[in-house]
Amino acid sequence: KNEVEQSPQNLTAQEGEFITINCSYSVGISALHWLQQHPGGGIVSLFMLSSGKKKHGRLIATINIQEKHSSLHITASHPRDSAVYICAVPFPNTGNQFYFGTGTSLTVIP
Amino acid sequence: DSGVTQTPKHLITATGQRVTLRCSPRSGDLSVYWYQQSLDQGLQFLIHYYNGEERAKGNILERFSAQQFPDLHSELNLSSLELGDSALYFCASSVGGIEGYGYTFGSGTRLTVV
């Protein structure tokens, strides 16, 4: 049983396309993280959000706590966005221990 | 540079051996978390230390142990290594205590057991 489900698993897009990655989770949470893992392996925390929407540059993350669903959008995608995007939710009633989605591997073609 | 430093970046060792992975948290962060990322399991939480004390254990094998020192750096010790221990090991740090706040990952240590 996966507490966090992501879709799609793999995504190939042309440069400039609008991209959406989805995350559904089964546990009650107060916040959710979106992480980016580059081909070299390093992980960067993109967003932590507990409600509504956050925007950083071309990245937008939304969350609906009632529906237990979050989306990560990339506008005007670029080859440098090629990475694995991982959704993470904290264990209930804990601090910073997380369930992780299996990730969405994004390739943006020039 | 995220501010979380992990060394070494790459490590190749033989089965049965013991290795130590090191993590220096971001300045001011009191919590250190260790994660294992393998091809078949994805990212798995191993253990959490806060200000020198163990706070929580996840899917950490008995062959693995960790500690956090007074200067807040942490070491993950992996012993009696098996081929299946080959993975990326990440540490992350945070101010601690507040869920999800200021969470920063290191760049990872890639361990290959041959």
GROMACS .gro file of C-alpha atoms in nm:
model
  224
    1LYS     CA    1   0.000   0.000   0.000
    2ASN     CA    2   0.146   0.333  -0.105
    3GLU     CA    3   0.052   0.627   0.108
    4VAL     CA    4   0.159   0.860  -0.171
    5GLU     CA    5   0.078   0.807  -0.537
    6GLN     CA    6   0.219   1.016  -0.816
    7SER     CA    7   0.127   1.038  -1.180
    8PRO     CA    8   0.249   1.015  -1.439
    9GLN     CA    9   0.560   0.808  -1.368
   10ASN     CA   10   0.731   0.934  -1.681
   11LEU     CA   11   0.666   1.245  -1.882
   12THR     CA   12   0.825   1.377  -2.198
   13ALA     CA   13   0.742   1.727  -2.313
   14GLN     CA   14   0.851   1.970  -2.580
   15GLU     CA   15   1.018   2.286  -2.465
   16GLY     CA   16   0.760   2.550  -2.385
   17GLU     CA   17   0.481   2.310  -2.292
   18PHE     CA   18   0.277   2.343  -1.975
   19ILE     CA   19   0.336   2.046  -1.747
   20THR     CA   20   0.128   1.902  -1.465
   21ILE     CA   21   0.237   1.637  -1.217
   22ASN     CA   22  -0.016   1.499  -0.973
   23CYS     CA   23   0.014   1.362  -0.621
   24SER     CA   24  -0.254   1.188  -0.417
   25TYR     CA   25  -0.207   1.075  -0.062
   26SER     CA   26  -0.402   0.871   0.188
   27VAL     CA   27  -0.285   1.003   0.524
   28GLY     CA   28  -0.407   1.312   0.700
   29ILE     CA   29  -0.144   1.582   0.674
   30SER     CA   30  -0.092   1.944   0.746
   31ALA     CA   31   0.169   2.008   0.477
   32LEU     CA   32   0.315   1.851   0.168
   33HIS     CA   33   0.653   1.887  -0.002
   34TRP     CA   34   0.753   1.887  -0.363
   35LEU     CA   35   1.113   1.785  -0.423
   36GLN     CA   36   1.325   1.796  -0.736
   37GLN     CA   37   1.599   1.545  -0.796
   38HIS     CA   38   1.845   1.622  -1.072
   39PRO     CA   39   2.011   1.352  -1.283
   40GLY     CA   40   2.325   1.382  -1.069
   41GLY     CA   41   2.119   1.278  -0.767
   42GLY     CA   42   2.097   1.596  -0.562
   43ILE     CA   43   1.758   1.675  -0.409
   44VAL     CA   44   1.617   2.022  -0.377
   45SER     CA   45   1.309   2.113  -0.181
   46LEU     CA   46   1.085   2.316  -0.414
   47PHE     CA   47   0.777   2.383  -0.206
   48MET     CA   48   0.620   2.314   0.125
   49LEU     CA   49   0.252   2.393   0.121
   50SER     CA   50  -0.039   2.339   0.349
   51SER     CA   51  -0.318   2.510   0.157
   52GLY     CA   52  -0.399   2.687  -0.164
   53LYS     CA   53  -0.123   2.768  -0.406
   54LYS     CA   54   0.241   2.871  -0.408
   55LYS     CA   55   0.439   3.008  -0.699
   56HIS     CA   56   0.811   3.030  -0.752
   57GLY     CA   57   0.923   3.144  -1.092
   58ARG     CA   58   0.773   2.908  -1.351
   59LEU     CA   59   0.672   2.655  -1.087
   60ILE     CA   60   0.329   2.650  -0.927
   61ALA     CA   61   0.213   2.407  -0.660
   62THR     CA   62  -0.143   2.363  -0.546
   63ILE     CA   63  -0.297   2.152  -0.276
   64ASN     CA   64  -0.648   2.050  -0.180
   65ILE     CA   65  -0.633   1.913   0.174
   66GLN     CA   66  -0.994   1.788   0.168
   67GLU     CA   67  -0.940   1.591  -0.152
   68LYS     CA   68  -0.586   1.485  -0.045
   69HIS     CA   69  -0.441   1.592  -0.374
   70SER     CA   70  -0.165   1.821  -0.489
   71SER     CA   71  -0.038   1.926  -0.829
   72LEU     CA   72   0.290   2.069  -0.948
   73HIS     CA   73   0.275   2.278  -1.263
   74ILE     CA   74   0.562   2.399  -1.475
   75THR     CA   75   0.489   2.677  -1.719
   76ALA     CA   76   0.699   2.735  -2.032
   77SER     CA   77   0.900   2.421  -1.965
   78HIS     CA   78   1.270   2.419  -2.044
   79PRO     CA   79   1.524   2.136  -2.085
   80ARG     CA   80   1.683   2.235  -1.756
   81ASP     CA   81   1.355   2.134  -1.587
   82SER     CA   82   1.438   1.774  -1.674
   83ALA     CA   83   1.453   1.596  -1.341
   84VAL     CA   84   1.259   1.365  -1.116
   85TYR     CA   85   0.988   1.537  -0.916
   86ILE     CA   86   0.893   1.377  -0.587
   87CYS     CA   87   0.596   1.443  -0.366
   88ALA     CA   88   0.647   1.388   0.007
   89VAL     CA   89   0.400   1.392   0.296
   90PRO     CA   90   0.487   1.369   0.663
   91PHE     CA   91   0.400   1.073   0.880
   92PRO     CA   92   0.089   1.164   1.079
   93ASN     CA   93   0.158   1.319   1.419
   94THR     CA   94   0.531   1.330   1.366
   95GLY     CA   95   0.784   1.594   1.285
   96ASN     CA   96   0.976   1.567   0.965
   97GLN     CA   97   0.957   1.201   0.869
   98PHE     CA   98   0.806   1.149   0.530
   99TYR     CA   99   0.631   0.914   0.299
  100PHE     CA  100   0.763   0.968  -0.050
  101GLY     CA  101   0.601   0.919  -0.385
  102THR     CA  102   0.792   0.715  -0.640
  103GLY     CA  103   0.860   1.025  -0.842
  104THR     CA  104   0.779   1.155  -1.186
  105SER     CA  105   1.065   1.154  -1.432
  106LEU     CA  106   1.034   1.457  -1.658
  107THR     CA  107   1.228   1.503  -1.980
  108VAL     CA  108   1.191   1.829  -2.166
  109ILE     CA  109   1.308   1.813  -2.525
  110PRO     CA  110   1.445   2.126  -2.695
  111ASP     CA  111   2.513   2.460  -0.242
  112SER     CA  112   2.219   2.380  -0.014
  113GLY     CA  113   2.421   2.426   0.304
  114VAL     CA  114   2.395   2.057   0.395
  115THR     CA  115   2.727   1.883   0.330
  116GLN     CA  116   2.761   1.513   0.278
  117THR     CA  117   3.085   1.323   0.243
  118PRO     CA  118   3.202   1.127   0.062
  119LYS     CA  119   3.008   1.178  -0.260
  120HIS     CA  120   3.090   0.832  -0.387
  121LEU     CA  121   3.196   0.518  -0.208
  122ILE     CA  122   3.273   0.175  -0.346
  123THR     CA  123   3.332  -0.106  -0.104
  124ALA     CA  124   3.312  -0.482  -0.078
  125THR     CA  125   3.047  -0.697   0.085
  126GLY     CA  126   3.102  -0.751   0.454
  127GLN     CA  127   3.278  -0.420   0.501
  128ARG     CA  128   3.180  -0.123   0.717
  129VAL     CA  129   3.154   0.237   0.604
  130THR     CA  130   3.075   0.570   0.766
  131LEU     CA  131   2.882   0.844   0.590
  132ARG     CA  132   2.902   1.195   0.721
  133CYS     CA  133   2.656   1.482   0.718
  134SER     CA  134   2.700   1.840   0.830
  135PRO     CA  135   2.368   2.018   0.864
  136ARG     CA  136   2.291   2.369   0.750
  137SER     CA  137   2.408   2.630   0.997
  138GLY     CA  138   2.149   2.672   1.270
  139ASP     CA  139   1.965   2.350   1.197
  140LEU     CA  140   1.935   2.114   1.491
  141SER     CA  141   1.770   1.819   1.319
  142VAL     CA  142   1.936   1.570   1.089
  143TYR     CA  143   1.749   1.303   0.897
  144TRP     CA  144   1.892   1.014   0.703
  145TYR     CA  145   1.725   0.863   0.398
  146GLN     CA  146   1.808   0.575   0.170
  147GLN     CA  147   1.714   0.583  -0.195
  148SER     CA  148   1.741   0.255  -0.378
  149LEU     CA  149   1.614   0.166  -0.722
  150ASP     CA  150   1.344  -0.068  -0.601
  151GLN     CA  151   1.238   0.105  -0.277
  152GLY     CA  152   1.253   0.472  -0.364
  153LEU     CA  153   1.325   0.715  -0.083
  154GLN     CA  154   1.296   0.559   0.263
  155PHE     CA  155   1.330   0.736   0.596
  156LEU     CA  156   1.600   0.582   0.815
  157ILE     CA  157   1.647   0.788   1.129
  158HIS     CA  158   1.605   1.135   1.279
  159TYR     CA  159   1.829   1.310   1.532
  160TYR     CA  160   1.753   1.635   1.706
  161ASN     CA  161   2.026   1.818   1.895
  162GLY     CA  162   2.218   1.500   1.962
  163GLU     CA  163   1.926   1.279   2.056
  164GLU     CA  164   1.758   1.012   1.849
  165ARG     CA  165   1.401   1.118   1.781
  166ALA     CA  166   1.264   0.856   1.549
  167LYS     CA  167   1.358   0.546   1.360
  168GLY     CA  168   1.218   0.437   1.031
  169ASN     CA  169   1.315   0.143   0.814
  170ILE     CA  170   1.669   0.122   0.943
  171LEU     CA  171   1.839  -0.215   0.954
  172GLU     CA  172   2.009  -0.336   1.271
  173ARG     CA  173   2.336  -0.337   1.077
  174PHE     CA  174   2.302   0.038   1.042
  175SER     CA  175   2.348   0.292   1.317
  176ALA     CA  176   2.378   0.665   1.341
  177GLN     CA  177   2.470   0.935   1.584
  178GLN     CA  178   2.471   1.311   1.605
  179PHE     CA  179   2.767   1.479   1.769
  180PRO     CA  180   2.779   1.791   1.988
  181ASP     CA  181   2.878   2.002   1.687
  182LEU     CA  182   2.555   1.868   1.526
  183HIS     CA  183   2.718   1.679   1.245
  184SER     CA  184   2.592   1.327   1.203
  185GLU     CA  185   2.738   0.998   1.092
  186LEU     CA  186   2.559   0.698   0.950
  187ASN     CA  187   2.746   0.374   1.003
  188LEU     CA  188   2.670   0.082   0.776
  189SER     CA  189   2.824  -0.253   0.865
  190SER     CA  190   2.832  -0.606   0.726
  191LEU     CA  191   2.747  -0.454   0.393
  192GLU     CA  192   2.544  -0.647   0.142
  193LEU     CA  193   2.493  -0.593  -0.229
  194GLY     CA  194   2.142  -0.469  -0.157
  195ASP     CA  195   2.277  -0.184   0.050
  196SER     CA  196   2.393  -0.015  -0.267
  197ALA     CA  197   2.194   0.306  -0.280
  198LEU     CA  198   2.202   0.680  -0.253
  199TYR     CA  199   2.207   0.793   0.107
  200PHE     CA  200   2.077   1.141   0.172
  201CYS     CA  201   2.076   1.348   0.479
  202ALA     CA  202   1.854   1.647   0.533
  203SER     CA  203   1.846   1.907   0.802
  204SER     CA  204   1.588   2.139   0.946
  205VAL     CA  205   1.550   2.380   1.231
  206GLY     CA  206   1.358   2.100   1.391
  207GLY     CA  207   1.037   2.065   1.578
  208ILE     CA  208   0.821   2.239   1.322
  209GLU     CA  209   0.673   2.006   1.065
  210GLY     CA  210   0.829   2.055   0.728
  211TYR     CA  211   0.986   2.386   0.809
  212GLY     CA  212   1.314   2.478   0.642
  213TYR     CA  213   1.388   2.129   0.520
  214THR     CA  214   1.711   2.105   0.317
  215PHE     CA  215   1.868   1.801   0.155
  216GLY     CA  216   2.234   1.728   0.103
  217SER     CA  217   2.357   1.609  -0.233
  218GLY     CA  218   2.385   1.250  -0.119
  219THR     CA  219   2.646   0.976  -0.093
  220ARG     CA  220   2.632   0.710  -0.360
  221LEU     CA  221   2.732   0.378  -0.206
  222THR     CA  222   2.818   0.087  -0.429
  223VAL     CA  223   2.876  -0.250  -0.266
  224VAL     CA  224   3.055  -0.498  -0.488
   0.00000   0.00000   0.00000
